[in-house]
Amino acid sequence: MSAVRYGQLFRLDGRRVAVVGGAGGIGREAVRALVAQGAEVLVADRHAEGAAETARLANADEAAPGAMPGTARAVTLDVLDESAVTAAAADWGTLDGLVVTVGVNVRKRISDYSMEEFDRVVALNLRAHFGLVRAFAPAMAERGRGSVVSLASMRAFQVEPGQGVYAASKAGLVQLLRTAAAEWGPSGLRFNAVAPGVVRTPLTDQIAADPAWYDAYAQASALKRWARADEIAGAVVYLVSDASTFVTGSVLTVDGGWTAVDGRYDPSV
């Protein structure tokens, strides 16, 4: 008979998790979901006020009946400052989970891109994740367990004009995590990506401001709508928790069916 306590699979009581990029959007909702499952969460972001507000919201949320919530605490971190990341790895102690949600997009066609814009997108979407993995993974692996989750995108696999650098950086992130999964797997450390579809966050303000563009994106998915940031949080909890102990080197796509049905035609037959 299995000794697994299925009622506890998603609980994170006593676990320490850092959410980097937790000041808003998907990062904020991930913090709230993790705290609700009992985790002690460090809300790390360059924007101190946003991180503090996330911690306040998470600590104010009501727990499920009979369950104890965790706690959230804001810390300041610039992920592009290598010395700051190294210091954080020492100061925060060993983590059970690391969730990285930082990212940026500059929507321009390749011929219109500047090298400065290219560097900015790749720095935040790929280099920052690399630096965090390099800083935190060794101690987690030495402990013999842990889960690292990064936010990729469906654009790692499915593109459109104007998404070239963003898509390339997200595809690179997926391959980085798969390689990390191979290198640290024998030590019990897991690496996975969550690939959202279109989510209403500050990152998509440009699209939301154009009604035709906004509606076109809504119609492209099977569910015919955009995602809310909180609809991505469950995937993060799953990958951090013991519900996914045999999941590593994987990409969990949360896109409302976009990649399944995009470009379809419904004939009247």
PDB file of C-alpha atoms in Angstrom:
ATOM      1  CA  MET A   1       0.000   0.000   0.000  1.00  0.00           C
ATOM      2  CA  SER A   2       1.257   3.473  -0.857  1.00  0.00           C
ATOM      3  CA  ALA A   3       2.567   5.571   2.034  1.00  0.00           C
ATOM      4  CA  VAL A   4       1.834   8.809   0.166  1.00  0.00           C
ATOM      5  CA  ARG A   5      -0.429  11.236   2.021  1.00  0.00           C
ATOM      6  CA  TYR A   6      -2.403  12.506  -0.936  1.00  0.00           C
ATOM      7  CA  GLY A   7      -4.134  15.163   1.102  1.00  0.00           C
ATOM      8  CA  GLN A   8      -0.730  16.759   1.721  1.00  0.00           C
ATOM      9  CA  LEU A   9       0.718  16.595  -1.804  1.00  0.00           C
ATOM     10  CA  PHE A  10       0.432  20.319  -2.456  1.00  0.00           C
ATOM     11  CA  ARG A  11       1.167  21.491   1.069  1.00  0.00           C
ATOM     12  CA  LEU A  12       4.412  23.367   1.613  1.00  0.00           C
ATOM     13  CA  ASP A  13       4.476  23.628   5.388  1.00  0.00           C
ATOM     14  CA  GLY A  14       8.004  24.306   6.638  1.00  0.00           C
ATOM     15  CA  ARG A  15       9.372  24.911   3.113  1.00  0.00           C
ATOM     16  CA  ARG A  16      11.369  28.037   2.265  1.00  0.00           C
ATOM     17  CA  VAL A  17      10.722  29.406  -1.219  1.00  0.00           C
ATOM     18  CA  ALA A  18      12.045  32.534  -2.908  1.00  0.00           C
ATOM     19  CA  VAL A  19       9.966  34.160  -5.627  1.00  0.00           C
ATOM     20  CA  VAL A  20      12.187  36.457  -7.660  1.00  0.00           C
ATOM     21  CA  GLY A  21      10.102  39.038  -9.485  1.00  0.00           C
ATOM     22  CA  GLY A  22       7.351  38.937  -6.897  1.00  0.00           C
ATOM     23  CA  ALA A  23       6.395  42.621  -6.897  1.00  0.00           C
ATOM     24  CA  GLY A  24       3.481  42.150  -9.280  1.00  0.00           C
ATOM     25  CA  GLY A  25       1.806  40.131 -12.006  1.00  0.00           C
ATOM     26  CA  ILE A  26       2.308  36.373 -12.034  1.00  0.00           C
ATOM     27  CA  GLY A  27       5.022  36.648  -9.386  1.00  0.00           C
ATOM     28  CA  ARG A  28       2.638  38.285  -6.928  1.00  0.00           C
ATOM     29  CA  GLU A  29      -0.037  35.640  -7.428  1.00  0.00           C
ATOM     30  CA  ALA A  30       2.545  32.864  -7.113  1.00  0.00           C
ATOM     31  CA  VAL A  31       3.609  34.267  -3.747  1.00  0.00           C
ATOM     32  CA  ARG A  32       0.032  34.335  -2.515  1.00  0.00           C
ATOM     33  CA  ALA A  33      -0.595  30.764  -3.667  1.00  0.00           C
ATOM     34  CA  LEU A  34       2.603  29.448  -2.090  1.00  0.00           C
ATOM     35  CA  VAL A  35       1.893  31.158   1.230  1.00  0.00           C
ATOM     36  CA  ALA A  36      -1.637  29.729   1.194  1.00  0.00           C
ATOM     37  CA  GLN A  37      -0.055  26.271   1.010  1.00  0.00           C
ATOM     38  CA  GLY A  38       2.068  26.963   4.085  1.00  0.00           C
ATOM     39  CA  ALA A  39       5.377  28.091   2.568  1.00  0.00           C
ATOM     40  CA  GLU A  40       7.708  30.679   4.045  1.00  0.00           C
ATOM     41  CA  VAL A  41       8.228  32.923   1.029  1.00  0.00           C
ATOM     42  CA  LEU A  42      10.868  35.526   0.320  1.00  0.00           C
ATOM     43  CA  VAL A  43       9.393  38.081  -2.089  1.00  0.00           C
ATOM     44  CA  ALA A  44      12.412  39.348  -4.014  1.00  0.00           C
ATOM     45  CA  ASP A  45      12.282  42.224  -6.424  1.00  0.00           C
ATOM     46  CA  ARG A  46      14.126  45.375  -7.443  1.00  0.00           C
ATOM     47  CA  HIS A  47      10.922  47.292  -6.685  1.00  0.00           C
ATOM     48  CA  ALA A  48      10.857  47.315  -2.882  1.00  0.00           C
ATOM     49  CA  GLU A  49       7.404  48.876  -2.560  1.00  0.00           C
ATOM     50  CA  GLY A  50       5.796  46.328  -4.870  1.00  0.00           C
ATOM     51  CA  ALA A  51       7.465  43.445  -3.051  1.00  0.00           C
ATOM     52  CA  ALA A  52       6.273  44.812   0.289  1.00  0.00           C
ATOM     53  CA  GLU A  53       2.708  45.096  -1.036  1.00  0.00           C
ATOM     54  CA  THR A  54       2.831  41.498  -2.271  1.00  0.00           C
ATOM     55  CA  ALA A  55       3.991  40.338   1.163  1.00  0.00           C
ATOM     56  CA  ARG A  56       1.203  42.331   2.809  1.00  0.00           C
ATOM     57  CA  LEU A  57      -1.442  40.785   0.549  1.00  0.00           C
ATOM     58  CA  ALA A  58      -0.113  37.258   1.034  1.00  0.00           C
ATOM     59  CA  ASN A  59       0.015  37.588   4.805  1.00  0.00           C
ATOM     60  CA  ALA A  60      -3.550  38.958   4.853  1.00  0.00           C
ATOM     61  CA  ASP A  61      -5.042  36.126   2.792  1.00  0.00           C
ATOM     62  CA  GLU A  62      -7.247  33.664   4.641  1.00  0.00           C
ATOM     63  CA  ALA A  63      -6.068  30.076   4.852  1.00  0.00           C
ATOM     64  CA  ALA A  64      -8.222  27.122   3.871  1.00  0.00           C
ATOM     65  CA  PRO A  65     -10.298  25.691   6.723  1.00  0.00           C
ATOM     66  CA  GLY A  66      -8.070  23.624   8.998  1.00  0.00           C
ATOM     67  CA  ALA A  67      -4.857  24.698   7.257  1.00  0.00           C
ATOM     68  CA  MET A  68      -2.118  26.971   8.510  1.00  0.00           C
ATOM     69  CA  PRO A  69      -0.861  29.650   6.124  1.00  0.00           C
ATOM     70  CA  GLY A  70       2.788  30.413   5.643  1.00  0.00           C
ATOM     71  CA  THR A  71       4.411  33.815   5.723  1.00  0.00           C
ATOM     72  CA  ALA A  72       5.820  36.275   3.211  1.00  0.00           C
ATOM     73  CA  ARG A  73       8.690  38.704   3.652  1.00  0.00           C
ATOM     74  CA  ALA A  74       9.925  41.260   1.146  1.00  0.00           C
ATOM     75  CA  VAL A  75      13.589  41.540   0.199  1.00  0.00           C
ATOM     76  CA  THR A  76      15.232  43.759  -2.386  1.00  0.00           C
ATOM     77  CA  LEU A  77      17.216  42.218  -5.224  1.00  0.00           C
ATOM     78  CA  ASP A  78      18.488  43.452  -8.573  1.00  0.00           C
ATOM     79  CA  VAL A  79      18.838  40.251 -10.592  1.00  0.00           C
ATOM     80  CA  LEU A  80      21.256  41.895 -13.026  1.00  0.00           C
ATOM     81  CA  ASP A  81      23.708  42.711 -10.222  1.00  0.00           C
ATOM     82  CA  GLU A  82      25.913  39.627  -9.978  1.00  0.00           C
ATOM     83  CA  SER A  83      27.359  40.568  -6.589  1.00  0.00           C
ATOM     84  CA  ALA A  84      23.859  41.158  -5.194  1.00  0.00           C
ATOM     85  CA  VAL A  85      22.708  37.730  -6.388  1.00  0.00           C
ATOM     86  CA  THR A  86      25.769  36.076  -4.849  1.00  0.00           C
ATOM     87  CA  ALA A  87      25.130  37.886  -1.569  1.00  0.00           C
ATOM     88  CA  ALA A  88      21.466  36.848  -1.604  1.00  0.00           C
ATOM     89  CA  ALA A  89      22.416  33.199  -2.012  1.00  0.00           C
ATOM     90  CA  ALA A  90      24.507  33.483   1.141  1.00  0.00           C
ATOM     91  CA  ASP A  91      22.086  35.633   3.142  1.00  0.00           C
ATOM     92  CA  TRP A  92      18.850  33.786   2.389  1.00  0.00           C
ATOM     93  CA  GLY A  93      20.112  30.361   3.396  1.00  0.00           C
ATOM     94  CA  THR A  94      19.244  27.110   1.685  1.00  0.00           C
ATOM     95  CA  LEU A  95      15.949  27.131  -0.169  1.00  0.00           C
ATOM     96  CA  ASP A  96      13.468  24.357  -0.864  1.00  0.00           C
ATOM     97  CA  GLY A  97      12.167  26.212  -3.894  1.00  0.00           C
ATOM     98  CA  LEU A  98      13.228  29.001  -6.220  1.00  0.00           C
ATOM     99  CA  VAL A  99      10.659  30.600  -8.539  1.00  0.00           C
ATOM    100  CA  VAL A 100      11.901  33.115 -11.106  1.00  0.00           C
ATOM    101  CA  THR A 101       9.281  35.245 -12.837  1.00  0.00           C
ATOM    102  CA  VAL A 102      11.365  38.186 -14.087  1.00  0.00           C
ATOM    103  CA  GLY A 103      11.066  39.044 -17.768  1.00  0.00           C
ATOM    104  CA  VAL A 104      10.622  41.797 -20.321  1.00  0.00           C
ATOM    105  CA  ASN A 105       9.508  42.110 -23.923  1.00  0.00           C
ATOM    106  CA  VAL A 106      10.251  44.700 -26.599  1.00  0.00           C
ATOM    107  CA  ARG A 107       7.838  44.034 -29.458  1.00  0.00           C
ATOM    108  CA  LYS A 108       9.631  45.055 -32.625  1.00  0.00           C
ATOM    109  CA  ARG A 109      10.543  43.362 -35.872  1.00  0.00           C
ATOM    110  CA  ILE A 110      14.123  42.191 -36.063  1.00  0.00           C
ATOM    111  CA  SER A 111      15.228  44.897 -38.491  1.00  0.00           C
ATOM    112  CA  ASP A 112      13.920  47.579 -36.102  1.00  0.00           C
ATOM    113  CA  TYR A 113      15.665  46.232 -33.018  1.00  0.00           C
ATOM    114  CA  SER A 114      18.640  48.016 -31.520  1.00  0.00           C
ATOM    115  CA  MET A 115      21.474  46.047 -29.948  1.00  0.00           C
ATOM    116  CA  GLU A 116      20.703  47.798 -26.661  1.00  0.00           C
ATOM    117  CA  GLU A 117      17.134  46.471 -26.776  1.00  0.00           C
ATOM    118  CA  PHE A 118      18.420  43.005 -27.647  1.00  0.00           C
ATOM    119  CA  ASP A 119      20.791  43.066 -24.682  1.00  0.00           C
ATOM    120  CA  ARG A 120      18.051  44.274 -22.343  1.00  0.00           C
ATOM    121  CA  VAL A 121      15.633  41.459 -23.255  1.00  0.00           C
ATOM    122  CA  VAL A 122      18.241  38.697 -23.186  1.00  0.00           C
ATOM    123  CA  ALA A 123      19.716  40.009 -19.919  1.00  0.00           C
ATOM    124  CA  LEU A 124      16.452  39.797 -18.003  1.00  0.00           C
ATOM    125  CA  ASN A 125      14.869  36.798 -19.721  1.00  0.00           C
ATOM    126  CA  LEU A 126      17.930  34.534 -19.849  1.00  0.00           C
ATOM    127  CA  ARG A 127      21.068  35.887 -18.181  1.00  0.00           C
ATOM    128  CA  ALA A 128      19.254  36.694 -14.924  1.00  0.00           C
ATOM    129  CA  HIS A 129      17.813  33.173 -14.707  1.00  0.00           C
ATOM    130  CA  PHE A 130      21.259  31.717 -15.409  1.00  0.00           C
ATOM    131  CA  GLY A 131      22.802  33.819 -12.648  1.00  0.00           C
ATOM    132  CA  LEU A 132      20.163  32.794 -10.117  1.00  0.00           C
ATOM    133  CA  VAL A 133      20.457  29.100 -10.955  1.00  0.00           C
ATOM    134  CA  ARG A 134      24.246  29.262 -10.710  1.00  0.00           C
ATOM    135  CA  ALA A 135      24.053  31.018  -7.337  1.00  0.00           C
ATOM    136  CA  PHE A 136      21.344  28.990  -5.607  1.00  0.00           C
ATOM    137  CA  ALA A 137      21.349  25.498  -7.132  1.00  0.00           C
ATOM    138  CA  PRO A 138      24.609  24.141  -5.635  1.00  0.00           C
ATOM    139  CA  ALA A 139      23.442  24.535  -2.027  1.00  0.00           C
ATOM    140  CA  MET A 140      20.016  23.092  -2.842  1.00  0.00           C
ATOM    141  CA  ALA A 141      21.648  20.107  -4.540  1.00  0.00           C
ATOM    142  CA  GLU A 142      24.007  19.602  -1.612  1.00  0.00           C
ATOM    143  CA  ARG A 143      20.941  19.280   0.584  1.00  0.00           C
ATOM    144  CA  GLY A 144      19.593  16.653  -1.800  1.00  0.00           C
ATOM    145  CA  ARG A 145      16.281  18.201  -2.773  1.00  0.00           C
ATOM    146  CA  GLY A 146      14.626  21.280  -4.167  1.00  0.00           C
ATOM    147  CA  SER A 147      12.678  22.670  -7.088  1.00  0.00           C
ATOM    148  CA  VAL A 148      13.515  25.539  -9.428  1.00  0.00           C
ATOM    149  CA  VAL A 149      10.709  26.959 -11.552  1.00  0.00           C
ATOM    150  CA  SER A 150      11.153  29.665 -14.191  1.00  0.00           C
ATOM    151  CA  LEU A 151       8.505  31.470 -16.184  1.00  0.00           C
ATOM    152  CA  ALA A 152       9.071  30.826 -19.881  1.00  0.00           C
ATOM    153  CA  SER A 153       6.348  31.431 -22.469  1.00  0.00           C
ATOM    154  CA  MET A 154       4.450  29.708 -25.238  1.00  0.00           C
ATOM    155  CA  ARG A 155       6.599  31.974 -27.436  1.00  0.00           C
ATOM    156  CA  ALA A 156       9.453  29.552 -26.784  1.00  0.00           C
ATOM    157  CA  PHE A 157       7.665  27.301 -29.299  1.00  0.00           C
ATOM    158  CA  GLN A 158       5.182  29.425 -31.259  1.00  0.00           C
ATOM    159  CA  VAL A 159       6.061  32.840 -32.639  1.00  0.00           C
ATOM    160  CA  GLU A 160       4.734  35.789 -34.622  1.00  0.00           C
ATOM    161  CA  PRO A 161       6.309  38.887 -36.174  1.00  0.00           C
ATOM    162  CA  GLY A 162       7.716  41.203 -33.549  1.00  0.00           C
ATOM    163  CA  GLN A 163       8.464  38.480 -31.015  1.00  0.00           C
ATOM    164  CA  GLY A 164      11.869  37.346 -32.299  1.00  0.00           C
ATOM    165  CA  VAL A 165      14.184  38.302 -29.433  1.00  0.00           C
ATOM    166  CA  TYR A 166      11.629  37.525 -26.734  1.00  0.00           C
ATOM    167  CA  ALA A 167      10.933  34.121 -28.278  1.00  0.00           C
ATOM    168  CA  ALA A 168      14.639  33.357 -28.642  1.00  0.00           C
ATOM    169  CA  SER A 169      15.319  34.253 -25.011  1.00  0.00           C
ATOM    170  CA  LYS A 170      12.447  32.084 -23.770  1.00  0.00           C
ATOM    171  CA  ALA A 171      13.534  29.144 -25.940  1.00  0.00           C
ATOM    172  CA  GLY A 172      17.031  29.557 -24.534  1.00  0.00           C
ATOM    173  CA  LEU A 173      15.611  29.563 -21.008  1.00  0.00           C
ATOM    174  CA  VAL A 174      13.823  26.268 -21.629  1.00  0.00           C
ATOM    175  CA  GLN A 175      17.042  24.650 -22.828  1.00  0.00           C
ATOM    176  CA  LEU A 176      18.986  26.108 -19.899  1.00  0.00           C
ATOM    177  CA  LEU A 177      16.532  24.536 -17.453  1.00  0.00           C
ATOM    178  CA  ARG A 178      16.642  21.189 -19.245  1.00  0.00           C
ATOM    179  CA  THR A 179      20.417  21.203 -19.039  1.00  0.00           C
ATOM    180  CA  ALA A 180      20.284  22.103 -15.357  1.00  0.00           C
ATOM    181  CA  ALA A 181      17.846  19.232 -14.834  1.00  0.00           C
ATOM    182  CA  ALA A 182      20.378  16.868 -16.399  1.00  0.00           C
ATOM    183  CA  GLU A 183      23.323  18.218 -14.413  1.00  0.00           C
ATOM    184  CA  TRP A 184      21.675  18.342 -10.972  1.00  0.00           C
ATOM    185  CA  GLY A 185      19.129  15.544 -11.341  1.00  0.00           C
ATOM    186  CA  PRO A 186      21.355  12.960  -9.649  1.00  0.00           C
ATOM    187  CA  SER A 187      21.456  15.266  -6.612  1.00  0.00           C
ATOM    188  CA  GLY A 188      17.652  15.355  -6.349  1.00  0.00           C
ATOM    189  CA  LEU A 189      17.197  18.899  -7.618  1.00  0.00           C
ATOM    190  CA  ARG A 190      14.444  19.536 -10.170  1.00  0.00           C
ATOM    191  CA  PHE A 191      14.152  22.252 -12.841  1.00  0.00           C
ATOM    192  CA  ASN A 192      10.998  23.044 -14.783  1.00  0.00           C
ATOM    193  CA  ALA A 193       9.400  25.856 -16.744  1.00  0.00           C
ATOM    194  CA  VAL A 194       5.886  27.212 -16.832  1.00  0.00           C
ATOM    195  CA  ALA A 195       4.928  28.507 -20.279  1.00  0.00           C
ATOM    196  CA  PRO A 196       1.925  30.834 -20.060  1.00  0.00           C
ATOM    197  CA  GLY A 197      -0.089  32.018 -23.004  1.00  0.00           C
ATOM    198  CA  VAL A 198      -1.428  35.566 -23.047  1.00  0.00           C
ATOM    199  CA  VAL A 199      -1.850  36.833 -19.493  1.00  0.00           C
ATOM    200  CA  ARG A 200      -3.155  40.227 -18.450  1.00  0.00           C
ATOM    201  CA  THR A 201      -0.198  41.749 -16.613  1.00  0.00           C
ATOM    202  CA  PRO A 202       1.793  44.990 -17.010  1.00  0.00           C
ATOM    203  CA  LEU A 203       3.909  43.132 -19.578  1.00  0.00           C
ATOM    204  CA  THR A 204       0.924  43.067 -21.933  1.00  0.00           C
ATOM    205  CA  ASP A 205      -0.186  46.712 -21.526  1.00  0.00           C
ATOM    206  CA  GLN A 206       0.776  47.475 -25.133  1.00  0.00           C
ATOM    207  CA  ILE A 207      -1.596  44.817 -26.439  1.00  0.00           C
ATOM    208  CA  ALA A 208      -4.422  45.597 -24.036  1.00  0.00           C
ATOM    209  CA  ALA A 209      -4.385  49.217 -25.214  1.00  0.00           C
ATOM    210  CA  ASP A 210      -5.296  48.102 -28.766  1.00  0.00           C
ATOM    211  CA  PRO A 211      -8.846  46.626 -28.808  1.00  0.00           C
ATOM    212  CA  ALA A 212      -8.371  44.794 -32.120  1.00  0.00           C
ATOM    213  CA  TRP A 213      -5.074  43.248 -30.989  1.00  0.00           C
ATOM    214  CA  TYR A 214      -6.517  42.333 -27.603  1.00  0.00           C
ATOM    215  CA  ASP A 215      -9.540  40.608 -29.148  1.00  0.00           C
ATOM    216  CA  ALA A 216      -7.434  38.764 -31.729  1.00  0.00           C
ATOM    217  CA  TYR A 217      -5.357  37.253 -28.935  1.00  0.00           C
ATOM    218  CA  ALA A 218      -8.488  36.281 -27.023  1.00  0.00           C
ATOM    219  CA  GLN A 219      -9.933  34.512 -30.060  1.00  0.00           C
ATOM    220  CA  ALA A 220      -6.728  32.565 -30.749  1.00  0.00           C
ATOM    221  CA  SER A 221      -7.066  30.235 -27.759  1.00  0.00           C
ATOM    222  CA  ALA A 222      -9.490  27.377 -27.249  1.00  0.00           C
ATOM    223  CA  LEU A 223     -11.001  29.166 -24.251  1.00  0.00           C
ATOM    224  CA  LYS A 224     -11.480  32.397 -26.247  1.00  0.00           C
ATOM    225  CA  ARG A 225     -10.108  34.659 -23.547  1.00  0.00           C
ATOM    226  CA  TRP A 226      -6.977  35.906 -21.830  1.00  0.00           C
ATOM    227  CA  ALA A 227      -5.618  34.367 -18.651  1.00  0.00           C
ATOM    228  CA  ARG A 228      -5.584  36.089 -15.305  1.00  0.00           C
ATOM    229  CA  ALA A 229      -2.290  36.093 -13.424  1.00  0.00           C
ATOM    230  CA  ASP A 230      -3.795  33.960 -10.658  1.00  0.00           C
ATOM    231  CA  GLU A 231      -4.529  31.215 -13.192  1.00  0.00           C
ATOM    232  CA  ILE A 232      -0.796  30.606 -13.585  1.00  0.00           C
ATOM    233  CA  ALA A 233      -0.099  30.352  -9.856  1.00  0.00           C
ATOM    234  CA  GLY A 234      -1.438  26.813  -9.500  1.00  0.00           C
ATOM    235  CA  ALA A 235       1.125  25.519 -11.985  1.00  0.00           C
ATOM    236  CA  VAL A 236       3.900  27.084  -9.897  1.00  0.00           C
ATOM    237  CA  VAL A 237       2.612  25.488  -6.686  1.00  0.00           C
ATOM    238  CA  TYR A 238       2.397  22.108  -8.418  1.00  0.00           C
ATOM    239  CA  LEU A 239       5.999  22.245  -9.630  1.00  0.00           C
ATOM    240  CA  VAL A 240       7.348  23.383  -6.256  1.00  0.00           C
ATOM    241  CA  SER A 241       5.352  20.815  -4.285  1.00  0.00           C
ATOM    242  CA  ASP A 242       5.693  17.074  -3.731  1.00  0.00           C
ATOM    243  CA  ALA A 243       2.908  16.544  -6.274  1.00  0.00           C
ATOM    244  CA  SER A 244       5.612  16.818  -8.967  1.00  0.00           C
ATOM    245  CA  THR A 245       8.526  14.891  -7.451  1.00  0.00           C
ATOM    246  CA  PHE A 246       9.125  12.949 -10.698  1.00  0.00           C
ATOM    247  CA  VAL A 247       8.767  15.987 -12.964  1.00  0.00           C
ATOM    248  CA  THR A 248      11.971  17.633 -14.148  1.00  0.00           C
ATOM    249  CA  GLY A 249      13.272  19.077 -17.403  1.00  0.00           C
ATOM    250  CA  SER A 250       9.662  19.720 -18.394  1.00  0.00           C
ATOM    251  CA  VAL A 251       7.590  22.621 -19.658  1.00  0.00           C
ATOM    252  CA  LEU A 252       4.077  23.009 -18.279  1.00  0.00           C
ATOM    253  CA  THR A 253       2.098  24.997 -20.842  1.00  0.00           C
ATOM    254  CA  VAL A 254      -0.739  27.083 -19.396  1.00  0.00           C
ATOM    255  CA  ASP A 255      -2.072  28.818 -22.491  1.00  0.00           C
ATOM    256  CA  GLY A 256      -5.808  28.146 -22.671  1.00  0.00           C
ATOM    257  CA  GLY A 257      -5.216  25.778 -25.568  1.00  0.00           C
ATOM    258  CA  TRP A 258      -3.543  28.381 -27.818  1.00  0.00           C
ATOM    259  CA  THR A 259      -0.743  26.092 -29.003  1.00  0.00           C
ATOM    260  CA  ALA A 260      -3.233  23.250 -29.530  1.00  0.00           C
ATOM    261  CA  VAL A 261      -5.654  25.108 -31.790  1.00  0.00           C
ATOM    262  CA  ASP A 262      -3.861  28.170 -33.194  1.00  0.00           C
ATOM    263  CA  GLY A 263      -4.454  28.639 -36.927  1.00  0.00           C
ATOM    264  CA  ARG A 264      -7.389  26.242 -37.068  1.00  0.00           C
ATOM    265  CA  TYR A 265     -10.300  26.576 -39.450  1.00  0.00           C
ATOM    266  CA  ASP A 266     -13.740  25.268 -38.506  1.00  0.00           C
ATOM    267  CA  PRO A 267     -15.408  24.020 -41.687  1.00  0.00           C
ATOM    268  CA  SER A 268     -19.188  23.604 -41.731  1.00  0.00           C
ATOM    269  CA  VAL A 269     -19.307  19.831 -42.149  1.00  0.00           C
TER     270      VAL A 269
END
